PDB file of C-alpha atoms in Angstrom:
ATOM      1  CA  MET A   1     199.017 156.429 140.533  1.00  0.00           C
ATOM      2  CA  ALA A   2     200.097 153.224 139.150  1.00  0.00           C
ATOM      3  CA  GLU A   3     197.364 150.508 138.419  1.00  0.00           C
ATOM      4  CA  THR A   4     198.302 146.966 138.567  1.00  0.00           C
ATOM      5  CA  PHE A   5     197.003 144.613 135.847  1.00  0.00           C
ATOM      6  CA  VAL A   6     196.702 140.916 135.391  1.00  0.00           C
ATOM      7  CA  LEU A   7     196.375 139.250 132.275  1.00  0.00           C
ATOM      8  CA  VAL A   8     194.889 136.041 131.112  1.00  0.00           C
ATOM      9  CA  HIS A   9     195.122 134.816 127.721  1.00  0.00           C
ATOM     10  CA  GLY A  10     192.164 132.520 126.120  1.00  0.00           C
ATOM     11  CA  ALA A  11     192.169 129.328 124.197  1.00  0.00           C
ATOM     12  CA  TRP A  12     195.285 128.649 122.151  1.00  0.00           C
ATOM     13  CA  HIS A  13     197.186 131.410 123.557  1.00  0.00           C
ATOM     14  CA  GLY A  14     199.652 132.064 126.417  1.00  0.00           C
ATOM     15  CA  ALA A  15     201.172 134.675 128.306  1.00  0.00           C
ATOM     16  CA  TRP A  16     203.314 135.795 125.363  1.00  0.00           C
ATOM     17  CA  CYS A  17     200.197 136.944 123.453  1.00  0.00           C
ATOM     18  CA  TRP A  18     199.921 139.806 125.877  1.00  0.00           C
ATOM     19  CA  ALA A  19     203.607 141.687 125.542  1.00  0.00           C
ATOM     20  CA  ALA A  20     202.916 144.481 123.297  1.00  0.00           C
ATOM     21  CA  VAL A  21     200.229 145.404 125.629  1.00  0.00           C
ATOM     22  CA  ILE A  22     202.183 145.058 128.760  1.00  0.00           C
ATOM     23  CA  ASN A  23     205.033 147.234 126.903  1.00  0.00           C
ATOM     24  CA  GLN A  24     202.417 149.758 126.528  1.00  0.00           C
ATOM     25  CA  LEU A  25     200.780 149.711 129.907  1.00  0.00           C
ATOM     26  CA  GLU A  26     204.468 149.951 131.193  1.00  0.00           C
ATOM     27  CA  LYS A  27     204.637 153.197 129.096  1.00  0.00           C
ATOM     28  CA  LEU A  28     201.432 154.701 130.677  1.00  0.00           C
ATOM     29  CA  GLY A  29     203.100 153.655 133.776  1.00  0.00           C
ATOM     30  CA  ASP A  30     201.381 151.402 135.202  1.00  0.00           C
ATOM     31  CA  ARG A  31     202.238 147.337 135.940  1.00  0.00           C
ATOM     32  CA  ALA A  32     201.106 144.448 134.251  1.00  0.00           C
ATOM     33  CA  TYR A  33     201.753 141.000 134.258  1.00  0.00           C
ATOM     34  CA  ALA A  34     200.276 138.138 132.250  1.00  0.00           C
ATOM     35  CA  VAL A  35     199.676 134.269 133.105  1.00  0.00           C
ATOM     36  CA  ASP A  36     200.241 131.005 131.372  1.00  0.00           C
ATOM     37  CA  LEU A  37     197.540 129.220 132.266  1.00  0.00           C
ATOM     38  CA  PRO A  38     198.042 125.166 133.016  1.00  0.00           C
ATOM     39  CA  GLY A  39     199.047 123.210 129.538  1.00  0.00           C
ATOM     40  CA  HIS A  40     199.871 127.074 127.804  1.00  0.00           C
ATOM     41  CA  GLY A  41     203.063 128.756 127.207  1.00  0.00           C
ATOM     42  CA  MET A  42     205.552 127.752 129.594  1.00  0.00           C
ATOM     43  CA  ASN A  43     203.240 126.034 131.861  1.00  0.00           C
ATOM     44  CA  ARG A  44     203.814 122.516 131.280  1.00  0.00           C
ATOM     45  CA  ALA A  45     200.814 120.834 133.110  1.00  0.00           C
ATOM     46  CA  ASP A  46     199.301 117.512 131.858  1.00  0.00           C
ATOM     47  CA  ARG A  47     196.774 118.678 129.155  1.00  0.00           C
ATOM     48  CA  SER A  48     194.507 115.347 129.862  1.00  0.00           C
ATOM     49  CA  LYS A  49     194.281 116.661 133.410  1.00  0.00           C
ATOM     50  CA  VAL A  50     193.668 120.289 133.002  1.00  0.00           C
ATOM     51  CA  THR A  51     190.055 121.937 134.633  1.00  0.00           C
ATOM     52  CA  LEU A  52     188.773 125.146 134.744  1.00  0.00           C
ATOM     53  CA  GLU A  53     189.508 124.991 138.287  1.00  0.00           C
ATOM     54  CA  SER A  54     193.199 124.770 137.516  1.00  0.00           C
ATOM     55  CA  TYR A  55     193.019 127.952 135.062  1.00  0.00           C
ATOM     56  CA  VAL A  56     191.526 129.639 138.153  1.00  0.00           C
ATOM     57  CA  ASP A  57     193.584 128.400 140.621  1.00  0.00           C
ATOM     58  CA  SER A  58     197.020 129.246 139.132  1.00  0.00           C
ATOM     59  CA  VAL A  59     196.030 132.845 138.624  1.00  0.00           C
ATOM     60  CA  ALA A  60     194.957 133.196 142.063  1.00  0.00           C
ATOM     61  CA  GLU A  61     198.025 131.772 143.212  1.00  0.00           C
ATOM     62  CA  PHE A  62     199.735 134.047 140.865  1.00  0.00           C
ATOM     63  CA  VAL A  63     198.346 137.160 142.408  1.00  0.00           C
ATOM     64  CA  GLU A  64     198.551 135.888 145.937  1.00  0.00           C
ATOM     65  CA  ARG A  65     202.566 134.669 145.486  1.00  0.00           C
ATOM     66  CA  HIS A  66     203.323 138.350 144.076  1.00  0.00           C
ATOM     67  CA  ASP A  67     200.906 140.182 147.072  1.00  0.00           C
ATOM     68  CA  LEU A  68     199.362 141.605 144.450  1.00  0.00           C
ATOM     69  CA  LYS A  69     196.398 144.118 145.913  1.00  0.00           C
ATOM     70  CA  GLY A  70     193.704 146.639 143.987  1.00  0.00           C
ATOM     71  CA  VAL A  71     194.814 144.355 140.465  1.00  0.00           C
ATOM     72  CA  VAL A  72     192.517 144.839 137.488  1.00  0.00           C
ATOM     73  CA  LEU A  73     191.815 141.180 136.373  1.00  0.00           C
ATOM     74  CA  ALA A  74     191.354 141.127 132.613  1.00  0.00           C
ATOM     75  CA  GLY A  75     190.791 138.298 130.458  1.00  0.00           C
ATOM     76  CA  HIS A  76     190.810 137.966 126.487  1.00  0.00           C
ATOM     77  CA  SER A  77     188.551 135.423 125.091  1.00  0.00           C
ATOM     78  CA  LEU A  78     188.072 132.061 126.577  1.00  0.00           C
ATOM     79  CA  GLY A  79     190.024 134.126 129.771  1.00  0.00           C
ATOM     80  CA  GLY A  80     186.635 135.597 130.043  1.00  0.00           C
ATOM     81  CA  LEU A  81     185.667 132.007 132.014  1.00  0.00           C
ATOM     82  CA  THR A  82     188.835 131.867 134.012  1.00  0.00           C
ATOM     83  CA  ILE A  83     188.563 135.927 135.554  1.00  0.00           C
ATOM     84  CA  SER A  84     185.133 135.413 137.272  1.00  0.00           C
ATOM     85  CA  GLY A  85     186.261 132.379 138.813  1.00  0.00           C
ATOM     86  CA  VAL A  86     189.585 134.338 140.014  1.00  0.00           C
ATOM     87  CA  ALA A  87     187.598 137.513 141.306  1.00  0.00           C
ATOM     88  CA  ALA A  88     185.315 135.175 143.125  1.00  0.00           C
ATOM     89  CA  LYS A  89     188.354 133.532 145.217  1.00  0.00           C
ATOM     90  CA  ILE A  90     190.068 136.022 146.109  1.00  0.00           C
ATOM     91  CA  PRO A  91     187.799 139.259 145.683  1.00  0.00           C
ATOM     92  CA  ALA A  92     189.851 141.394 148.371  1.00  0.00           C
ATOM     93  CA  ARG A  93     192.511 141.554 145.886  1.00  0.00           C
ATOM     94  CA  ILE A  94     190.728 142.771 142.885  1.00  0.00           C
ATOM     95  CA  LYS A  95     189.960 146.447 142.073  1.00  0.00           C
ATOM     96  CA  ARG A  96     187.963 145.699 138.160  1.00  0.00           C
ATOM     97  CA  VAL A  97     187.563 142.840 136.049  1.00  0.00           C
ATOM     98  CA  VAL A  98     187.590 143.805 131.982  1.00  0.00           C
ATOM     99  CA  TRP A  99     186.568 141.297 129.686  1.00  0.00           C
ATOM    100  CA  VAL A 100     188.631 141.831 126.269  1.00  0.00           C
ATOM    101  CA  THR A 101     185.955 140.730 123.747  1.00  0.00           C
ATOM    102  CA  ALA A 102     185.718 137.730 125.713  1.00  0.00           C
ATOM    103  CA  MET A 103     183.026 135.165 126.705  1.00  0.00           C
ATOM    104  CA  VAL A 104     180.657 135.153 129.246  1.00  0.00           C
ATOM    105  CA  ALA A 105     178.780 132.569 130.633  1.00  0.00           C
ATOM    106  CA  LEU A 106     175.710 132.031 132.348  1.00  0.00           C
ATOM    107  CA  ASP A 107     175.571 131.067 135.480  1.00  0.00           C
ATOM    108  CA  GLY A 108     175.444 126.922 136.218  1.00  0.00           C
ATOM    109  CA  GLN A 109     176.408 126.463 132.256  1.00  0.00           C
ATOM    110  CA  PRO A 110     179.173 125.604 130.448  1.00  0.00           C
ATOM    111  CA  ILE A 111     180.366 127.679 127.130  1.00  0.00           C
ATOM    112  CA  ILE A 112     180.459 124.376 124.662  1.00  0.00           C
ATOM    113  CA  ASP A 113     177.259 121.522 125.577  1.00  0.00           C
ATOM    114  CA  PRO A 114     179.735 118.499 125.816  1.00  0.00           C
ATOM    115  CA  ALA A 115     176.366 116.021 124.830  1.00  0.00           C
ATOM    116  CA  THR A 116     175.881 117.784 121.615  1.00  0.00           C
ATOM    117  CA  SER A 117     179.441 119.282 120.326  1.00  0.00           C
ATOM    118  CA  PRO A 118     181.037 117.730 117.827  1.00  0.00           C
ATOM    119  CA  LEU A 119     184.093 119.484 118.635  1.00  0.00           C
ATOM    120  CA  ALA A 120     183.649 118.235 122.201  1.00  0.00           C
ATOM    121  CA  ALA A 121     182.886 114.524 121.215  1.00  0.00           C
ATOM    122  CA  ALA A 122     186.392 114.917 119.076  1.00  0.00           C
ATOM    123  CA  MET A 123     189.004 116.399 121.810  1.00  0.00           C
ATOM    124  CA  GLU A 124     187.530 113.302 124.352  1.00  0.00           C
ATOM    125  CA  SER A 125     188.690 110.971 122.243  1.00  0.00           C
ATOM    126  CA  MET A 126     192.374 112.648 121.816  1.00  0.00           C
ATOM    127  CA  PRO A 127     195.099 111.264 124.808  1.00  0.00           C
ATOM    128  CA  GLU A 128     195.102 114.784 125.778  1.00  0.00           C
ATOM    129  CA  ARG A 129     191.604 115.743 125.593  1.00  0.00           C
ATOM    130  CA  SER A 130     192.606 118.746 123.986  1.00  0.00           C
ATOM    131  CA  THR A 131     193.446 119.922 119.943  1.00  0.00           C
ATOM    132  CA  THR A 132     194.899 122.388 117.993  1.00  0.00           C
ATOM    133  CA  ILE A 133     193.083 125.262 116.725  1.00  0.00           C
ATOM    134  CA  GLU A 134     193.588 123.985 112.965  1.00  0.00           C
ATOM    135  CA  VAL A 135     189.988 121.889 114.244  1.00  0.00           C
ATOM    136  CA  MET A 136     188.541 124.913 114.004  1.00  0.00           C
ATOM    137  CA  GLY A 137     188.342 125.318 110.363  1.00  0.00           C
ATOM    138  CA  LYS A 138     188.975 128.223 107.649  1.00  0.00           C
ATOM    139  CA  GLU A 139     185.581 130.073 108.632  1.00  0.00           C
ATOM    140  CA  PHE A 140     187.037 130.578 112.097  1.00  0.00           C
ATOM    141  CA  LEU A 141     190.471 131.100 111.041  1.00  0.00           C
ATOM    142  CA  ASP A 142     189.455 133.431 108.877  1.00  0.00           C
ATOM    143  CA  GLY A 143     187.135 135.419 111.484  1.00  0.00           C
ATOM    144  CA  LEU A 144     189.621 135.098 113.878  1.00  0.00           C
ATOM    145  CA  ALA A 145     192.459 137.048 112.101  1.00  0.00           C
ATOM    146  CA  ASN A 146     190.193 139.244 109.574  1.00  0.00           C
ATOM    147  CA  ASP A 147     192.286 142.253 110.037  1.00  0.00           C
ATOM    148  CA  MET A 148     195.770 141.044 110.520  1.00  0.00           C
ATOM    149  CA  ALA A 149     198.916 141.579 108.392  1.00  0.00           C
ATOM    150  CA  PRO A 150     199.820 138.409 106.334  1.00  0.00           C
ATOM    151  CA  ALA A 151     203.103 138.194 108.375  1.00  0.00           C
ATOM    152  CA  VAL A 152     201.483 138.550 111.952  1.00  0.00           C
ATOM    153  CA  ARG A 153     198.465 136.310 111.118  1.00  0.00           C
ATOM    154  CA  GLU A 154     201.476 133.751 110.011  1.00  0.00           C
ATOM    155  CA  TYR A 155     203.163 134.313 113.397  1.00  0.00           C
ATOM    156  CA  VAL A 156     200.042 134.320 115.804  1.00  0.00           C
ATOM    157  CA  LEU A 157     198.723 130.720 114.171  1.00  0.00           C
ATOM    158  CA  SER A 158     202.220 129.221 114.071  1.00  0.00           C
ATOM    159  CA  ALA A 159     202.331 129.964 117.975  1.00  0.00           C
ATOM    160  CA  LEU A 160     199.280 128.980 119.060  1.00  0.00           C
ATOM    161  CA  GLY A 161     199.069 125.432 121.337  1.00  0.00           C
ATOM    162  CA  PRO A 162     196.081 123.185 121.939  1.00  0.00           C
ATOM    163  CA  GLU A 163     193.369 123.463 123.982  1.00  0.00           C
ATOM    164  CA  PRO A 164     192.353 121.277 126.359  1.00  0.00           C
ATOM    165  CA  ILE A 165     188.605 120.690 126.592  1.00  0.00           C
ATOM    166  CA  ALA A 166     187.635 120.349 130.171  1.00  0.00           C
ATOM    167  CA  PRO A 167     187.642 124.402 130.641  1.00  0.00           C
ATOM    168  CA  LEU A 168     185.328 124.572 127.571  1.00  0.00           C
ATOM    169  CA  VAL A 169     182.430 122.005 128.762  1.00  0.00           C
ATOM    170  CA  ALA A 170     182.646 122.906 132.548  1.00  0.00           C
ATOM    171  CA  PRO A 171     179.941 124.390 134.169  1.00  0.00           C
ATOM    172  CA  ILE A 172     180.423 128.175 135.163  1.00  0.00           C
ATOM    173  CA  ALA A 173     179.474 129.489 138.328  1.00  0.00           C
ATOM    174  CA  MET A 174     179.368 133.493 137.921  1.00  0.00           C
ATOM    175  CA  ALA A 175     176.907 133.907 140.555  1.00  0.00           C
ATOM    176  CA  PRO A 176     179.835 134.124 142.993  1.00  0.00           C
ATOM    177  CA  TYR A 177     181.157 136.589 141.107  1.00  0.00           C
ATOM    178  CA  PHE A 178     178.400 139.137 140.981  1.00  0.00           C
ATOM    179  CA  ALA A 179     178.166 138.589 144.841  1.00  0.00           C
ATOM    180  CA  THR A 180     181.171 140.484 145.181  1.00  0.00           C
ATOM    181  CA  GLY A 181     179.962 143.622 143.691  1.00  0.00           C
ATOM    182  CA  ILE A 182     183.521 144.437 141.999  1.00  0.00           C
ATOM    183  CA  PRO A 183     182.885 146.598 139.009  1.00  0.00           C
ATOM    184  CA  SER A 184     182.845 144.998 135.346  1.00  0.00           C
ATOM    185  CA  SER A 185     183.824 146.442 132.087  1.00  0.00           C
ATOM    186  CA  TYR A 186     183.765 144.972 128.701  1.00  0.00           C
ATOM    187  CA  ILE A 187     186.558 146.292 125.898  1.00  0.00           C
ATOM    188  CA  VAL A 188     184.299 145.606 122.660  1.00  0.00           C
ATOM    189  CA  CYS A 189     186.313 145.350 119.392  1.00  0.00           C
ATOM    190  CA  GLU A 190     184.032 145.857 117.024  1.00  0.00           C
ATOM    191  CA  ASP A 191     185.743 144.483 113.857  1.00  0.00           C
ATOM    192  CA  ASP A 192     185.708 140.898 115.713  1.00  0.00           C
ATOM    193  CA  GLN A 193     184.202 138.433 113.262  1.00  0.00           C
ATOM    194  CA  THR A 194     184.979 135.448 115.289  1.00  0.00           C
ATOM    195  CA  PRO A 195     182.442 132.917 114.605  1.00  0.00           C
ATOM    196  CA  ILE A 196     180.170 131.923 117.909  1.00  0.00           C
ATOM    197  CA  ALA A 197     177.240 129.955 118.319  1.00  0.00           C
ATOM    198  CA  GLY A 198     174.135 131.727 119.090  1.00  0.00           C
ATOM    199  CA  ALA A 199     174.460 135.076 117.819  1.00  0.00           C
ATOM    200  CA  PRO A 200     176.667 137.337 115.041  1.00  0.00           C
ATOM    201  CA  ASN A 201     178.975 139.597 117.170  1.00  0.00           C
ATOM    202  CA  TRP A 202     180.608 138.834 120.523  1.00  0.00           C
ATOM    203  CA  HIS A 203     178.977 142.608 121.953  1.00  0.00           C
ATOM    204  CA  PRO A 204     175.965 142.531 123.051  1.00  0.00           C
ATOM    205  CA  PHE A 205     176.108 138.668 122.820  1.00  0.00           C
ATOM    206  CA  TYR A 206     178.392 138.480 125.647  1.00  0.00           C
ATOM    207  CA  SER A 207     178.744 142.026 127.267  1.00  0.00           C
ATOM    208  CA  SER A 208     174.992 141.939 127.913  1.00  0.00           C
ATOM    209  CA  ARG A 209     175.479 138.970 130.633  1.00  0.00           C
ATOM    210  CA  LEU A 210     177.191 141.272 132.951  1.00  0.00           C
ATOM    211  CA  LYS A 211     175.304 143.728 135.174  1.00  0.00           C
ATOM    212  CA  ASN A 212     176.476 147.079 134.044  1.00  0.00           C
ATOM    213  CA  PRO A 213     179.509 147.158 132.552  1.00  0.00           C
ATOM    214  CA  THR A 214     181.214 149.949 131.767  1.00  0.00           C
ATOM    215  CA  LEU A 215     182.423 149.364 127.559  1.00  0.00           C
ATOM    216  CA  LYS A 216     185.507 150.763 125.784  1.00  0.00           C
ATOM    217  CA  PHE A 217     184.999 150.397 122.043  1.00  0.00           C
ATOM    218  CA  VAL A 218     188.624 149.619 119.869  1.00  0.00           C
ATOM    219  CA  LYS A 219     188.245 148.979 116.148  1.00  0.00           C
ATOM    220  CA  SER A 220     189.840 145.966 115.468  1.00  0.00           C
ATOM    221  CA  GLY A 221     189.192 142.100 115.297  1.00  0.00           C
ATOM    222  CA  HIS A 222     189.516 139.416 117.775  1.00  0.00           C
ATOM    223  CA  GLU A 223     193.491 139.442 118.174  1.00  0.00           C
ATOM    224  CA  VAL A 224     193.459 143.006 119.642  1.00  0.00           C
ATOM    225  CA  MET A 225     196.779 142.395 121.362  1.00  0.00           C
ATOM    226  CA  PHE A 226     198.397 141.781 118.184  1.00  0.00           C
ATOM    227  CA  THR A 227     196.814 144.515 115.779  1.00  0.00           C
ATOM    228  CA  HIS A 228     196.016 147.004 118.360  1.00  0.00           C
ATOM    229  CA  PRO A 229     198.023 147.066 121.604  1.00  0.00           C
ATOM    230  CA  VAL A 230     198.246 150.520 121.729  1.00  0.00           C
ATOM    231  CA  GLU A 231     194.439 151.025 122.091  1.00  0.00           C
ATOM    232  CA  CYS A 232     193.971 147.949 123.663  1.00  0.00           C
ATOM    233  CA  ALA A 233     196.453 148.972 127.059  1.00  0.00           C
ATOM    234  CA  ARG A 234     194.872 152.865 126.596  1.00  0.00           C
ATOM    235  CA  ALA A 235     191.486 151.251 127.111  1.00  0.00           C
ATOM    236  CA  LEU A 236     192.752 149.565 130.103  1.00  0.00           C
ATOM    237  CA  HIS A 237     194.412 151.853 131.280  1.00  0.00           C
ATOM    238  CA  GLU A 238     191.393 154.100 131.293  1.00  0.00           C
ATOM    239  CA  LEU A 239     188.797 151.764 132.426  1.00  0.00           C
ATOM    240  CA  ALA A 240     191.301 151.483 135.575  1.00  0.00           C
ATOM    241  CA  ARG A 241     190.621 154.868 136.564  1.00  0.00           C
ATOM    242  CA  GLY A 242     187.082 154.328 135.848  1.00  0.00           C
ATOM    243  CA  GLU A 243     187.287 156.717 132.701  1.00  0.00           C
TER     244      GLU A 243
END
């Protein structure tokens, strides 16, 4: 039986980042879609007005417009903040939610505290209230691309677009997601060296915030969609089937 995937990108990315994973999922007999969040890729929404709610609404609307059911909803990195909201909004259409080396919020708290974050202050001062990835600095970029071949790194970093601030500083309601009882999974990228505040590794720092998630481990850095799309697709495929 074919599985149905909806894939949500993270900060600075767009639906384009999932192309190789979609190709691999289709080879496994599944259907897969990727969505451009507002202000990303081909979605030309005004970045100064983008919110986390608009991220959630855009994905939920996509699922409903295409009348998708039994959806395995997967989010990469910052996409983890969107997928919990989508699942809570349209739970009857969602079969499983998968965090792909992704952020998991604490209920009622933002990922970035706008009162103390220099990044938030810098983004607030910009006309679009957003920023390019270069602002994150060399340590972040090196961690993000630690296992990329030079040509892949050059392509990915050149393709990334600005990220709006509002989704980063919005309080995240996780309780409505947990109330749905939808199964949770986490794909652990074992070589993810992308710096995060408060812990050395994305797993178990973020994955431990889920309730009894099933785990899949991939020997990859943060940008698994580019460096290990075959393994990423296989992990998604197996999680969808409860393997």
